[in-house]
Amino acid sequence: MIVIILSNLEIKNPSKESEKVKNLLYFLKKNKTLSKEEFLFVLDNITQEEFKLLRELAYSVREENFGNSVYMRALIEISNYCSQGCKYCGIRRNNKLVDRYRLDKDSILNCANEGYLLGYRTFVLQAGEDKYYNDELLCDIVSSIKKNHPDTAITLSIGERTKESYQKLFDAGANRYLLRHESASRRLYDYIHPDSSSYDNRIKSLYNLKDIGYQVGAGFMVGLPTQTNEDLVEDLLFLQKLKPEMCGIGPYLCHSETPLKGNVSGTLNQTLVMVALTRLILPNCLLPSTTALGTLSNTGREEALKAGANVVMPNLSPVEHRVKYEIYQHKICTGDEAAHCRNCIENRINFTGFVVDMGIGHHKNFGG
Ligand code: SAH
């Protein structure tokens, strides 16, 4: 029998800990919580056999809560300017090779109109940390989309801002906010963000967003250089504590124009383990099957749907700018028109045995 160890996928002899891992997985499904030691035991000892069980359990929880539907969100990358220096990210401010762009209000409204006609009812506006979008401009953009399309949800993913700013944007009509915590391990967080945002501010921002009333999305990368199973356990414990409504989990993909160049990227299996465990911790969480997974492996997004994910975020950014939002390299779908992306992903979803749900798709606690 082939046994896969999460940290390095090395092949080892069968482990006699198998029974304990299985029991812990059943316990997690029932109680939605494990201790630090128990999570670590799972990550340190999971083999192919328990990985299969984990995916089955996560799939059944997903099915209980969402049937076989997959929510669709239209992603609009509004700017690749960024004032931050995150070591892993291709659009970090010091990467001089990036061809910078930003969309003005009209272009964003046009994207939203196009998306609306394609059936989307959630728009995700994502950007680097770009001061050009002050509160006044962003509130105007958010309220204009809401005015044009009152039956839609707006998700922002534009980094750390003050609580006052988050409040203004919420009052203007934003419903959800994606701000991945990136890593809940302070050591790892500091290592990948040496000269930019602080760990404490990132975490505080997430609590501020919760306080205001947003549906909040945390999330992290898997396979970051120096990341250990202990670090990943921190992520799981943090999710147990924060209980975010959404959680973006993707593999770290090494970008050659960053200080982390030359490192190994995260793997599909590592990421699927974390997606599936997250589904067991947060049964109602809106869990995207990330583009990074689709970039890593041709069927990565389909695998994630089968391991508990229930959201996909097709790209609706104008095609002429797509390739410039290069947070990691070889990103898929950079050349496809919005309508093509919509059809392509729907075919993949159907082929995997799921159906597309074009509804607004709020979290259960927010009327979903
Ligand atoms: N400025 C926003 C959006 C960042 S881009 C913010 O700070 O939240 C969205 C996500 O892409 C990031 O949160 C990060 O988790 C992910 N990302 C960035 N670079 C990556 C890389 N090289 N590999 C995989 N994911 C990456």
mmCIF file of C-alpha atoms and ligand atoms in Angstrom:
data_model
loop_
_atom_site.group_PDB
_atom_site.id
_atom_site.type_symbol
_atom_site.label_atom_id
_atom_site.label_comp_id
_atom_site.label_asym_id
_atom_site.label_seq_id
_atom_site.Cartn_x
_atom_site.Cartn_y
_atom_site.Cartn_z
ATOM 1 C CA MET A 1 0.000 0.000 0.000
ATOM 2 C CA ILE A 2 1.245 3.493 -0.790
ATOM 3 C CA VAL A 3 1.227 5.885 2.122
ATOM 4 C CA ILE A 4 1.363 9.638 1.659
ATOM 5 C CA ILE A 5 2.679 11.880 4.383
ATOM 6 C CA LEU A 6 1.233 15.371 4.094
ATOM 7 C CA SER A 7 4.402 17.328 4.678
ATOM 8 C CA ASN A 8 6.487 15.876 1.895
ATOM 9 C CA LEU A 9 4.411 13.233 0.154
ATOM 10 C CA GLU A 10 7.165 10.729 0.761
ATOM 11 C CA ILE A 11 6.320 7.083 0.392
ATOM 12 C CA LYS A 12 6.476 5.124 3.632
ATOM 13 C CA ASN A 13 5.366 1.819 5.052
ATOM 14 C CA PRO A 14 1.793 1.564 6.304
ATOM 15 C CA SER A 15 1.361 3.335 9.608
ATOM 16 C CA LYS A 16 -0.291 1.699 12.573
ATOM 17 C CA GLU A 17 -1.710 5.087 13.512
ATOM 18 C CA SER A 18 -4.302 4.733 10.746
ATOM 19 C CA GLU A 19 -7.121 3.768 13.104
ATOM 20 C CA LYS A 20 -6.491 6.792 15.303
ATOM 21 C CA VAL A 21 -6.502 9.184 12.349
ATOM 22 C CA LYS A 22 -9.790 7.731 11.122
ATOM 23 C CA ASN A 23 -11.382 8.064 14.551
ATOM 24 C CA LEU A 24 -10.217 11.659 14.791
ATOM 25 C CA LEU A 25 -11.757 12.415 11.388
ATOM 26 C CA TYR A 26 -15.114 10.927 12.428
ATOM 27 C CA PHE A 27 -14.905 12.881 15.666
ATOM 28 C CA LEU A 28 -14.159 16.093 13.751
ATOM 29 C CA LYS A 29 -17.126 15.571 11.466
ATOM 30 C CA LYS A 30 -19.404 15.132 14.476
ATOM 31 C CA ASN A 31 -17.999 17.812 16.765
ATOM 32 C CA LYS A 32 -16.424 20.280 14.303
ATOM 33 C CA THR A 33 -13.419 20.690 16.542
ATOM 34 C CA LEU A 34 -10.142 19.009 17.411
ATOM 35 C CA SER A 35 -7.310 20.056 19.701
ATOM 36 C CA LYS A 36 -3.944 21.270 18.476
ATOM 37 C CA GLU A 37 -2.364 17.880 19.243
ATOM 38 C CA GLU A 38 -5.137 16.007 17.455
ATOM 39 C CA PHE A 39 -4.923 18.112 14.284
ATOM 40 C CA LEU A 40 -1.178 17.653 14.291
ATOM 41 C CA PHE A 41 -1.579 13.910 14.671
ATOM 42 C CA VAL A 42 -3.875 13.879 11.650
ATOM 43 C CA LEU A 43 -1.512 15.941 9.480
ATOM 44 C CA ASP A 44 1.552 13.998 10.545
ATOM 45 C CA ASN A 45 0.021 10.586 9.972
ATOM 46 C CA ILE A 46 -2.520 10.886 7.159
ATOM 47 C CA THR A 47 -2.003 8.328 4.399
ATOM 48 C CA GLN A 48 -3.808 7.653 1.118
ATOM 49 C CA GLU A 49 -6.369 5.556 2.958
ATOM 50 C CA GLU A 50 -7.375 8.209 5.480
ATOM 51 C CA PHE A 51 -7.102 10.924 2.836
ATOM 52 C CA LYS A 52 -9.804 9.067 0.912
ATOM 53 C CA LEU A 53 -11.968 8.862 4.031
ATOM 54 C CA LEU A 54 -11.394 12.568 4.735
ATOM 55 C CA ARG A 55 -12.549 13.514 1.241
ATOM 56 C CA GLU A 56 -15.620 11.301 1.564
ATOM 57 C CA LEU A 57 -16.561 12.846 4.908
ATOM 58 C CA ALA A 58 -16.045 16.376 3.577
ATOM 59 C CA TYR A 59 -18.065 15.544 0.483
ATOM 60 C CA SER A 60 -20.963 14.274 2.583
ATOM 61 C CA VAL A 61 -20.971 17.415 4.759
ATOM 62 C CA ARG A 62 -20.893 19.543 1.630
ATOM 63 C CA GLU A 63 -23.792 17.545 0.210
ATOM 64 C CA GLU A 64 -25.863 17.838 3.412
ATOM 65 C CA ASN A 65 -25.505 21.608 3.360
ATOM 66 C CA PHE A 66 -25.409 22.535 -0.311
ATOM 67 C CA GLY A 67 -26.644 19.494 -2.217
ATOM 68 C CA ASN A 68 -24.731 19.241 -5.465
ATOM 69 C CA SER A 69 -24.765 22.962 -6.249
ATOM 70 C CA VAL A 70 -21.804 25.235 -6.840
ATOM 71 C CA TYR A 71 -22.117 28.985 -6.336
ATOM 72 C CA MET A 72 -20.668 31.193 -9.024
ATOM 73 C CA ARG A 73 -19.013 34.537 -8.250
ATOM 74 C CA ALA A 74 -17.757 36.952 -10.885
ATOM 75 C CA LEU A 75 -14.239 38.092 -10.090
ATOM 76 C CA ILE A 76 -13.218 41.554 -11.283
ATOM 77 C CA GLU A 77 -9.556 42.397 -10.711
ATOM 78 C CA ILE A 78 -9.810 46.162 -10.543
ATOM 79 C CA SER A 79 -6.155 47.091 -10.041
ATOM 80 C CA ASN A 80 -2.723 45.476 -9.848
ATOM 81 C CA TYR A 81 -1.073 48.455 -8.154
ATOM 82 C CA CYS A 82 0.051 47.469 -4.691
ATOM 83 C CA SER A 83 1.804 49.293 -1.887
ATOM 84 C CA GLN A 84 2.672 46.061 -0.060
ATOM 85 C CA GLY A 85 5.748 43.866 -0.288
ATOM 86 C CA CYS A 86 4.357 40.374 0.365
ATOM 87 C CA LYS A 87 7.292 38.088 -0.448
ATOM 88 C CA TYR A 88 5.239 35.493 -2.356
ATOM 89 C CA CYS A 89 3.137 37.780 -4.525
ATOM 90 C CA GLY A 90 3.909 38.634 -8.142
ATOM 91 C CA ILE A 91 2.269 42.070 -8.005
ATOM 92 C CA ARG A 92 4.222 43.238 -4.929
ATOM 93 C CA ARG A 93 5.266 46.855 -5.214
ATOM 94 C CA ASN A 94 8.933 46.107 -5.899
ATOM 95 C CA ASN A 95 8.288 43.976 -8.965
ATOM 96 C CA LYS A 96 9.199 46.501 -11.629
ATOM 97 C CA LEU A 97 8.282 44.136 -14.449
ATOM 98 C CA VAL A 98 4.575 44.381 -13.737
ATOM 99 C CA ASP A 99 2.600 46.374 -16.280
ATOM 100 C CA ARG A 100 0.362 48.257 -13.851
ATOM 101 C CA TYR A 101 -3.281 49.041 -14.591
ATOM 102 C CA ARG A 102 -6.350 50.148 -12.752
ATOM 103 C CA LEU A 103 -9.976 50.207 -13.840
ATOM 104 C CA ASP A 104 -11.966 53.392 -13.545
ATOM 105 C CA LYS A 105 -15.513 53.515 -12.318
ATOM 106 C CA ASP A 106 -17.079 53.144 -15.767
ATOM 107 C CA SER A 107 -14.996 50.099 -16.669
ATOM 108 C CA ILE A 108 -15.947 48.428 -13.394
ATOM 109 C CA LEU A 109 -19.630 49.190 -13.936
ATOM 110 C CA ASN A 110 -19.362 47.808 -17.469
ATOM 111 C CA CYS A 111 -17.835 44.579 -16.166
ATOM 112 C CA ALA A 112 -20.638 44.271 -13.642
ATOM 113 C CA ASN A 113 -23.262 44.878 -16.345
ATOM 114 C CA GLU A 114 -21.714 42.211 -18.517
ATOM 115 C CA GLY A 115 -21.582 39.837 -15.565
ATOM 116 C CA TYR A 116 -25.174 40.530 -14.677
ATOM 117 C CA LEU A 117 -26.257 39.649 -18.217
ATOM 118 C CA LEU A 118 -24.294 36.393 -17.953
ATOM 119 C CA GLY A 119 -26.321 35.597 -14.838
ATOM 120 C CA TYR A 120 -23.893 36.442 -12.039
ATOM 121 C CA ARG A 121 -25.397 37.775 -8.814
ATOM 122 C CA THR A 122 -22.194 38.239 -6.833
ATOM 123 C CA PHE A 123 -19.361 40.526 -7.894
ATOM 124 C CA VAL A 124 -15.981 40.218 -6.223
ATOM 125 C CA LEU A 125 -13.845 43.334 -6.637
ATOM 126 C CA GLN A 126 -10.231 42.446 -5.987
ATOM 127 C CA ALA A 127 -7.061 44.536 -6.099
ATOM 128 C CA GLY A 128 -3.627 45.055 -4.656
ATOM 129 C CA GLU A 129 -3.538 47.651 -1.917
ATOM 130 C CA ASP A 130 -4.077 50.687 -4.116
ATOM 131 C CA LYS A 131 -4.554 54.055 -2.413
ATOM 132 C CA TYR A 132 -6.087 55.471 -5.611
ATOM 133 C CA TYR A 133 -9.337 53.847 -4.513
ATOM 134 C CA ASN A 134 -10.156 56.125 -1.612
ATOM 135 C CA ASP A 135 -13.333 55.655 0.379
ATOM 136 C CA GLU A 136 -15.272 58.201 -1.640
ATOM 137 C CA LEU A 137 -14.512 56.585 -4.996
ATOM 138 C CA LEU A 138 -15.037 53.042 -3.754
ATOM 139 C CA CYS A 139 -18.305 53.877 -2.017
ATOM 140 C CA ASP A 140 -19.475 55.487 -5.236
ATOM 141 C CA ILE A 141 -18.546 52.367 -7.224
ATOM 142 C CA VAL A 142 -20.172 49.997 -4.716
ATOM 143 C CA SER A 143 -23.390 52.003 -4.434
ATOM 144 C CA SER A 144 -23.594 52.426 -8.229
ATOM 145 C CA ILE A 145 -23.355 48.666 -8.796
ATOM 146 C CA LYS A 146 -25.988 48.160 -6.122
ATOM 147 C CA LYS A 147 -28.217 50.805 -7.708
ATOM 148 C CA ASN A 148 -27.914 49.204 -11.148
ATOM 149 C CA HIS A 149 -28.345 45.671 -9.805
ATOM 150 C CA PRO A 150 -30.138 45.662 -6.449
ATOM 151 C CA ASP A 151 -30.429 41.884 -6.433
ATOM 152 C CA THR A 152 -26.678 41.287 -6.250
ATOM 153 C CA ALA A 153 -24.069 40.922 -3.520
ATOM 154 C CA ILE A 154 -20.787 42.788 -3.554
ATOM 155 C CA THR A 155 -17.649 41.232 -2.146
ATOM 156 C CA LEU A 156 -14.546 43.341 -1.656
ATOM 157 C CA SER A 157 -11.018 41.938 -1.584
ATOM 158 C CA ILE A 158 -8.824 45.001 -1.444
ATOM 159 C CA GLY A 159 -6.677 44.418 1.608
ATOM 160 C CA GLU A 160 -6.260 46.105 4.941
ATOM 161 C CA ARG A 161 -8.076 49.369 5.582
ATOM 162 C CA THR A 162 -9.207 51.171 8.709
ATOM 163 C CA LYS A 163 -12.349 50.098 10.519
ATOM 164 C CA GLU A 164 -13.921 53.412 9.523
ATOM 165 C CA SER A 165 -13.228 52.682 5.869
ATOM 166 C CA TYR A 166 -14.685 49.167 6.147
ATOM 167 C CA GLN A 167 -17.750 50.672 7.805
ATOM 168 C CA LYS A 168 -18.261 53.254 5.016
ATOM 169 C CA LEU A 169 -17.988 50.575 2.350
ATOM 170 C CA PHE A 170 -20.444 48.383 4.221
ATOM 171 C CA ASP A 171 -22.860 51.302 4.505
ATOM 172 C CA ALA A 172 -22.478 51.891 0.759
ATOM 173 C CA GLY A 173 -23.685 48.351 0.091
ATOM 174 C CA ALA A 174 -20.743 45.948 0.291
ATOM 175 C CA ASN A 175 -21.880 42.631 1.779
ATOM 176 C CA ARG A 176 -18.790 40.485 2.014
ATOM 177 C CA TYR A 177 -15.047 40.931 2.431
ATOM 178 C CA LEU A 178 -12.266 38.520 1.537
ATOM 179 C CA LEU A 179 -9.089 39.061 3.499
ATOM 180 C CA ARG A 180 -7.090 35.879 3.708
ATOM 181 C CA HIS A 181 -5.128 35.694 6.926
ATOM 182 C CA GLU A 182 -2.407 34.094 4.707
ATOM 183 C CA SER A 183 -0.956 32.171 7.654
ATOM 184 C CA ALA A 184 -2.065 32.069 11.277
ATOM 185 C CA SER A 185 1.441 31.187 12.364
ATOM 186 C CA ARG A 186 3.074 34.411 13.528
ATOM 187 C CA ARG A 187 6.533 33.118 12.636
ATOM 188 C CA LEU A 188 5.506 32.242 9.081
ATOM 189 C CA TYR A 189 3.406 35.379 8.639
ATOM 190 C CA ASP A 190 6.357 37.573 9.650
ATOM 191 C CA TYR A 191 8.667 35.627 7.340
ATOM 192 C CA ILE A 192 6.483 36.199 4.268
ATOM 193 C CA HIS A 193 5.608 39.804 5.159
ATOM 194 C CA PRO A 194 8.882 41.230 6.438
ATOM 195 C CA ASP A 195 8.292 44.855 5.576
ATOM 196 C CA SER A 196 4.567 45.128 5.086
ATOM 197 C CA SER A 197 1.415 44.461 7.035
ATOM 198 C CA SER A 198 1.683 43.174 10.572
ATOM 199 C CA TYR A 199 0.191 39.904 11.744
ATOM 200 C CA ASP A 200 -1.759 41.699 14.455
ATOM 201 C CA ASN A 201 -3.286 44.189 12.037
ATOM 202 C CA ARG A 202 -4.323 41.456 9.623
ATOM 203 C CA ILE A 203 -6.116 39.527 12.370
ATOM 204 C CA LYS A 204 -7.602 42.691 13.845
ATOM 205 C CA SER A 205 -8.925 43.671 10.416
ATOM 206 C CA LEU A 206 -10.778 40.358 10.171
ATOM 207 C CA TYR A 207 -12.406 40.920 13.554
ATOM 208 C CA ASN A 208 -13.279 44.509 12.579
ATOM 209 C CA LEU A 209 -15.006 43.220 9.452
ATOM 210 C CA LYS A 210 -16.952 40.675 11.523
ATOM 211 C CA ASP A 211 -17.931 43.357 14.011
ATOM 212 C CA ILE A 212 -19.330 45.577 11.276
ATOM 213 C CA GLY A 213 -21.505 42.807 9.906
ATOM 214 C CA TYR A 214 -19.730 41.631 6.766
ATOM 215 C CA GLN A 215 -19.714 38.013 5.689
ATOM 216 C CA VAL A 216 -16.015 37.525 6.211
ATOM 217 C CA GLY A 217 -13.565 35.440 4.230
ATOM 218 C CA ALA A 218 -10.319 34.302 5.809
ATOM 219 C CA GLY A 219 -7.947 31.903 4.098
ATOM 220 C CA PHE A 220 -4.385 30.765 3.679
ATOM 221 C CA MET A 221 -1.805 29.356 1.322
ATOM 222 C CA VAL A 222 -0.591 25.785 1.556
ATOM 223 C CA GLY A 223 2.993 24.759 0.851
ATOM 224 C CA LEU A 224 4.671 28.081 1.620
ATOM 225 C CA PRO A 225 8.441 27.888 2.028
ATOM 226 C CA THR A 226 9.311 26.839 5.618
ATOM 227 C CA GLN A 227 5.641 26.033 6.387
ATOM 228 C CA THR A 228 5.303 23.038 8.710
ATOM 229 C CA ASN A 229 2.345 20.943 9.787
ATOM 230 C CA GLU A 230 2.450 22.876 13.073
ATOM 231 C CA ASP A 231 1.902 26.080 11.076
ATOM 232 C CA LEU A 232 -1.036 24.540 9.221
ATOM 233 C CA VAL A 233 -2.554 23.449 12.535
ATOM 234 C CA GLU A 234 -2.460 27.118 13.561
ATOM 235 C CA ASP A 235 -4.576 27.883 10.491
ATOM 236 C CA LEU A 236 -7.162 25.262 11.445
ATOM 237 C CA LEU A 237 -7.318 26.458 15.050
ATOM 238 C CA PHE A 238 -7.725 30.027 13.846
ATOM 239 C CA LEU A 239 -10.658 29.005 11.640
ATOM 240 C CA GLN A 240 -12.253 27.241 14.627
ATOM 241 C CA LYS A 241 -11.981 30.502 16.548
ATOM 242 C CA LEU A 242 -12.910 33.102 13.920
ATOM 243 C CA LYS A 243 -15.605 31.017 12.237
ATOM 244 C CA PRO A 244 -15.411 32.925 8.946
ATOM 245 C CA GLU A 245 -18.312 32.710 6.518
ATOM 246 C CA MET A 246 -15.874 32.113 3.630
ATOM 247 C CA CYS A 247 -12.402 30.644 3.414
ATOM 248 C CA GLY A 248 -10.051 30.743 0.423
ATOM 249 C CA ILE A 249 -7.457 27.979 0.530
ATOM 250 C CA GLY A 250 -4.987 27.627 -2.298
ATOM 251 C CA PRO A 251 -1.553 26.216 -2.967
ATOM 252 C CA TYR A 252 1.368 28.610 -2.773
ATOM 253 C CA LEU A 253 2.651 28.964 -6.342
ATOM 254 C CA CYS A 254 6.209 30.117 -6.669
ATOM 255 C CA HIS A 255 6.701 33.305 -8.705
ATOM 256 C CA SER A 256 10.153 33.904 -10.211
ATOM 257 C CA GLU A 257 10.030 37.688 -9.768
ATOM 258 C CA THR A 258 9.673 37.572 -5.987
ATOM 259 C CA PRO A 259 12.127 37.120 -3.116
ATOM 260 C CA LEU A 260 10.795 33.558 -2.740
ATOM 261 C CA LYS A 261 11.851 32.598 -6.271
ATOM 262 C CA GLY A 262 13.352 29.136 -6.639
ATOM 263 C CA ASN A 263 11.161 27.592 -3.970
ATOM 264 C CA VAL A 264 8.891 24.611 -4.428
ATOM 265 C CA SER A 265 5.158 25.284 -4.839
ATOM 266 C CA GLY A 266 2.444 23.702 -2.716
ATOM 267 C CA THR A 267 0.836 20.485 -3.927
ATOM 268 C CA LEU A 268 -2.660 19.452 -4.881
ATOM 269 C CA ASN A 269 -2.970 16.808 -2.180
ATOM 270 C CA GLN A 270 -1.724 19.051 0.603
ATOM 271 C CA THR A 271 -4.257 21.681 -0.414
ATOM 272 C CA LEU A 272 -7.119 19.199 -0.714
ATOM 273 C CA VAL A 273 -6.434 17.914 2.791
ATOM 274 C CA MET A 274 -6.745 21.453 4.142
ATOM 275 C CA VAL A 275 -9.908 22.184 2.130
ATOM 276 C CA ALA A 276 -11.542 18.978 3.365
ATOM 277 C CA LEU A 277 -10.580 19.567 7.007
ATOM 278 C CA THR A 278 -11.954 23.099 6.748
ATOM 279 C CA ARG A 279 -15.257 21.729 5.441
ATOM 280 C CA LEU A 280 -15.484 19.486 8.523
ATOM 281 C CA ILE A 281 -14.717 22.411 10.868
ATOM 282 C CA LEU A 282 -17.105 24.836 9.132
ATOM 283 C CA PRO A 283 -19.952 22.853 7.516
ATOM 284 C CA ASN A 284 -21.731 25.959 6.178
ATOM 285 C CA CYS A 285 -18.668 27.851 5.052
ATOM 286 C CA LEU A 286 -18.558 29.167 1.484
ATOM 287 C CA LEU A 287 -15.391 27.458 0.303
ATOM 288 C CA PRO A 288 -13.999 28.400 -3.094
ATOM 289 C CA SER A 289 -12.324 25.940 -5.339
ATOM 290 C CA THR A 290 -9.487 28.297 -6.174
ATOM 291 C CA THR A 291 -8.005 29.296 -9.517
ATOM 292 C CA ALA A 292 -4.584 28.544 -8.012
ATOM 293 C CA LEU A 293 -5.628 24.895 -7.733
ATOM 294 C CA GLY A 294 -6.777 24.927 -11.358
ATOM 295 C CA THR A 295 -3.411 26.397 -12.287
ATOM 296 C CA LEU A 296 -1.503 23.748 -10.358
ATOM 297 C CA SER A 297 -3.430 20.861 -11.870
ATOM 298 C CA ASN A 298 -5.813 20.648 -14.803
ATOM 299 C CA THR A 299 -8.481 19.027 -12.632
ATOM 300 C CA GLY A 300 -7.542 20.780 -9.397
ATOM 301 C CA ARG A 301 -10.772 22.738 -9.117
ATOM 302 C CA GLU A 302 -12.875 19.640 -9.745
ATOM 303 C CA GLU A 303 -10.927 17.739 -7.088
ATOM 304 C CA ALA A 304 -11.557 20.557 -4.603
ATOM 305 C CA LEU A 305 -15.307 20.467 -5.286
ATOM 306 C CA LYS A 306 -15.247 16.759 -4.511
ATOM 307 C CA ALA A 307 -13.273 17.453 -1.309
ATOM 308 C CA GLY A 308 -15.780 19.936 0.110
ATOM 309 C CA ALA A 309 -15.477 23.199 -1.832
ATOM 310 C CA ASN A 310 -18.714 24.761 -3.100
ATOM 311 C CA VAL A 311 -17.847 28.045 -4.836
ATOM 312 C CA VAL A 312 -16.006 28.994 -8.019
ATOM 313 C CA MET A 313 -14.952 32.463 -9.043
ATOM 314 C CA PRO A 314 -14.683 32.824 -12.834
ATOM 315 C CA ASN A 315 -12.694 35.801 -14.031
ATOM 316 C CA LEU A 316 -14.657 38.708 -15.450
ATOM 317 C CA SER A 317 -11.829 41.241 -15.652
ATOM 318 C CA PRO A 318 -11.316 42.852 -19.073
ATOM 319 C CA VAL A 319 -9.251 40.419 -21.149
ATOM 320 C CA GLU A 320 -6.635 43.044 -22.060
ATOM 321 C CA HIS A 321 -5.643 43.339 -18.381
ATOM 322 C CA ARG A 322 -6.069 39.764 -17.197
ATOM 323 C CA VAL A 323 -2.528 38.619 -17.692
ATOM 324 C CA LYS A 324 -1.237 41.621 -15.727
ATOM 325 C CA TYR A 325 -2.889 40.496 -12.489
ATOM 326 C CA GLU A 326 -0.151 37.943 -12.113
ATOM 327 C CA ILE A 327 -0.035 37.146 -8.390
ATOM 328 C CA TYR A 328 1.398 33.795 -9.506
ATOM 329 C CA GLN A 329 2.596 32.670 -12.952
ATOM 330 C CA HIS A 330 0.858 30.606 -15.643
ATOM 331 C CA LYS A 331 -2.535 31.572 -14.234
ATOM 332 C CA ILE A 332 -5.334 29.872 -16.137
ATOM 333 C CA CYS A 333 -8.172 31.615 -17.990
ATOM 334 C CA THR A 334 -6.226 34.802 -18.693
ATOM 335 C CA GLY A 335 -7.142 34.856 -22.369
ATOM 336 C CA ASP A 336 -10.802 33.915 -22.271
ATOM 337 C CA GLU A 337 -13.780 36.181 -22.699
ATOM 338 C CA ALA A 338 -16.162 36.303 -19.735
ATOM 339 C CA ALA A 339 -18.834 34.316 -21.521
ATOM 340 C CA HIS A 340 -16.320 31.658 -22.475
ATOM 341 C CA CYS A 341 -15.119 31.349 -18.849
ATOM 342 C CA ARG A 342 -18.716 31.061 -17.713
ATOM 343 C CA ASN A 343 -19.399 28.172 -20.122
ATOM 344 C CA CYS A 344 -16.075 26.433 -19.635
ATOM 345 C CA ILE A 345 -16.404 26.290 -15.872
ATOM 346 C CA GLU A 346 -20.050 25.255 -16.069
ATOM 347 C CA ASN A 347 -19.096 22.326 -18.300
ATOM 348 C CA ARG A 348 -16.392 21.275 -15.873
ATOM 349 C CA ILE A 349 -18.810 21.535 -12.946
ATOM 350 C CA ASN A 350 -21.455 19.472 -14.722
ATOM 351 C CA PHE A 351 -18.921 16.909 -15.824
ATOM 352 C CA THR A 352 -17.882 16.458 -12.181
ATOM 353 C CA GLY A 353 -21.503 15.763 -11.198
ATOM 354 C CA PHE A 354 -22.406 19.172 -9.792
ATOM 355 C CA VAL A 355 -24.739 21.920 -10.981
ATOM 356 C CA VAL A 356 -24.171 25.643 -11.195
ATOM 357 C CA ASP A 357 -26.177 27.849 -8.827
ATOM 358 C CA MET A 358 -26.328 31.443 -10.106
ATOM 359 C CA GLY A 359 -28.169 32.646 -6.983
ATOM 360 C CA ILE A 360 -26.837 35.351 -4.693
ATOM 361 C CA GLY A 361 -25.525 32.602 -2.400
ATOM 362 C CA HIS A 362 -25.304 34.284 0.972
ATOM 363 C CA HIS A 363 -23.991 32.371 3.949
ATOM 364 C CA LYS A 364 -26.701 30.551 5.888
ATOM 365 C CA ASN A 365 -26.461 32.979 8.826
ATOM 366 C CA PHE A 366 -27.075 35.865 6.401
ATOM 367 C CA GLY A 367 -30.237 34.504 4.865
ATOM 368 C CA GLY A 368 -28.629 32.088 2.401
HETATM 369 N N1 SAH B 1 -4.686 42.792 -1.744
HETATM 370 C C1 SAH B 1 -5.720 41.854 -1.390
HETATM 371 C C2 SAH B 1 -5.850 40.739 -2.421
HETATM 372 C C3 SAH B 1 -4.626 39.900 -2.556
HETATM 373 S S1 SAH B 1 -4.571 38.797 -3.915
HETATM 374 C C4 SAH B 1 -5.459 41.339 -0.013
HETATM 375 O O1 SAH B 1 -4.458 41.708 0.581
HETATM 376 O O2 SAH B 1 -6.280 40.618 0.520
HETATM 377 C C5 SAH B 1 -5.524 37.459 -3.310
HETATM 378 C C6 SAH B 1 -4.758 36.292 -2.694
HETATM 379 O O3 SAH B 1 -3.883 35.696 -3.622
HETATM 380 C C7 SAH B 1 -3.864 36.616 -1.537
HETATM 381 O O4 SAH B 1 -4.596 36.789 -0.366
HETATM 382 C C8 SAH B 1 -2.918 35.415 -1.478
HETATM 383 O O5 SAH B 1 -3.371 34.430 -0.553
HETATM 384 C C9 SAH B 1 -3.014 34.855 -2.906
HETATM 385 N N2 SAH B 1 -1.676 34.838 -3.542
HETATM 386 C C10 SAH B 1 -0.849 35.874 -3.765
HETATM 387 N N3 SAH B 1 0.302 35.449 -4.312
HETATM 388 C C11 SAH B 1 0.205 34.113 -4.437
HETATM 389 C C12 SAH B 1 1.075 33.093 -4.899
HETATM 390 N N4 SAH B 1 2.295 33.359 -5.374
HETATM 391 N N5 SAH B 1 0.632 31.810 -4.881
HETATM 392 C C13 SAH B 1 -0.602 31.515 -4.433
HETATM 393 N N6 SAH B 1 -1.455 32.432 -3.954
HETATM 394 C C14 SAH B 1 -1.066 33.716 -3.954
#
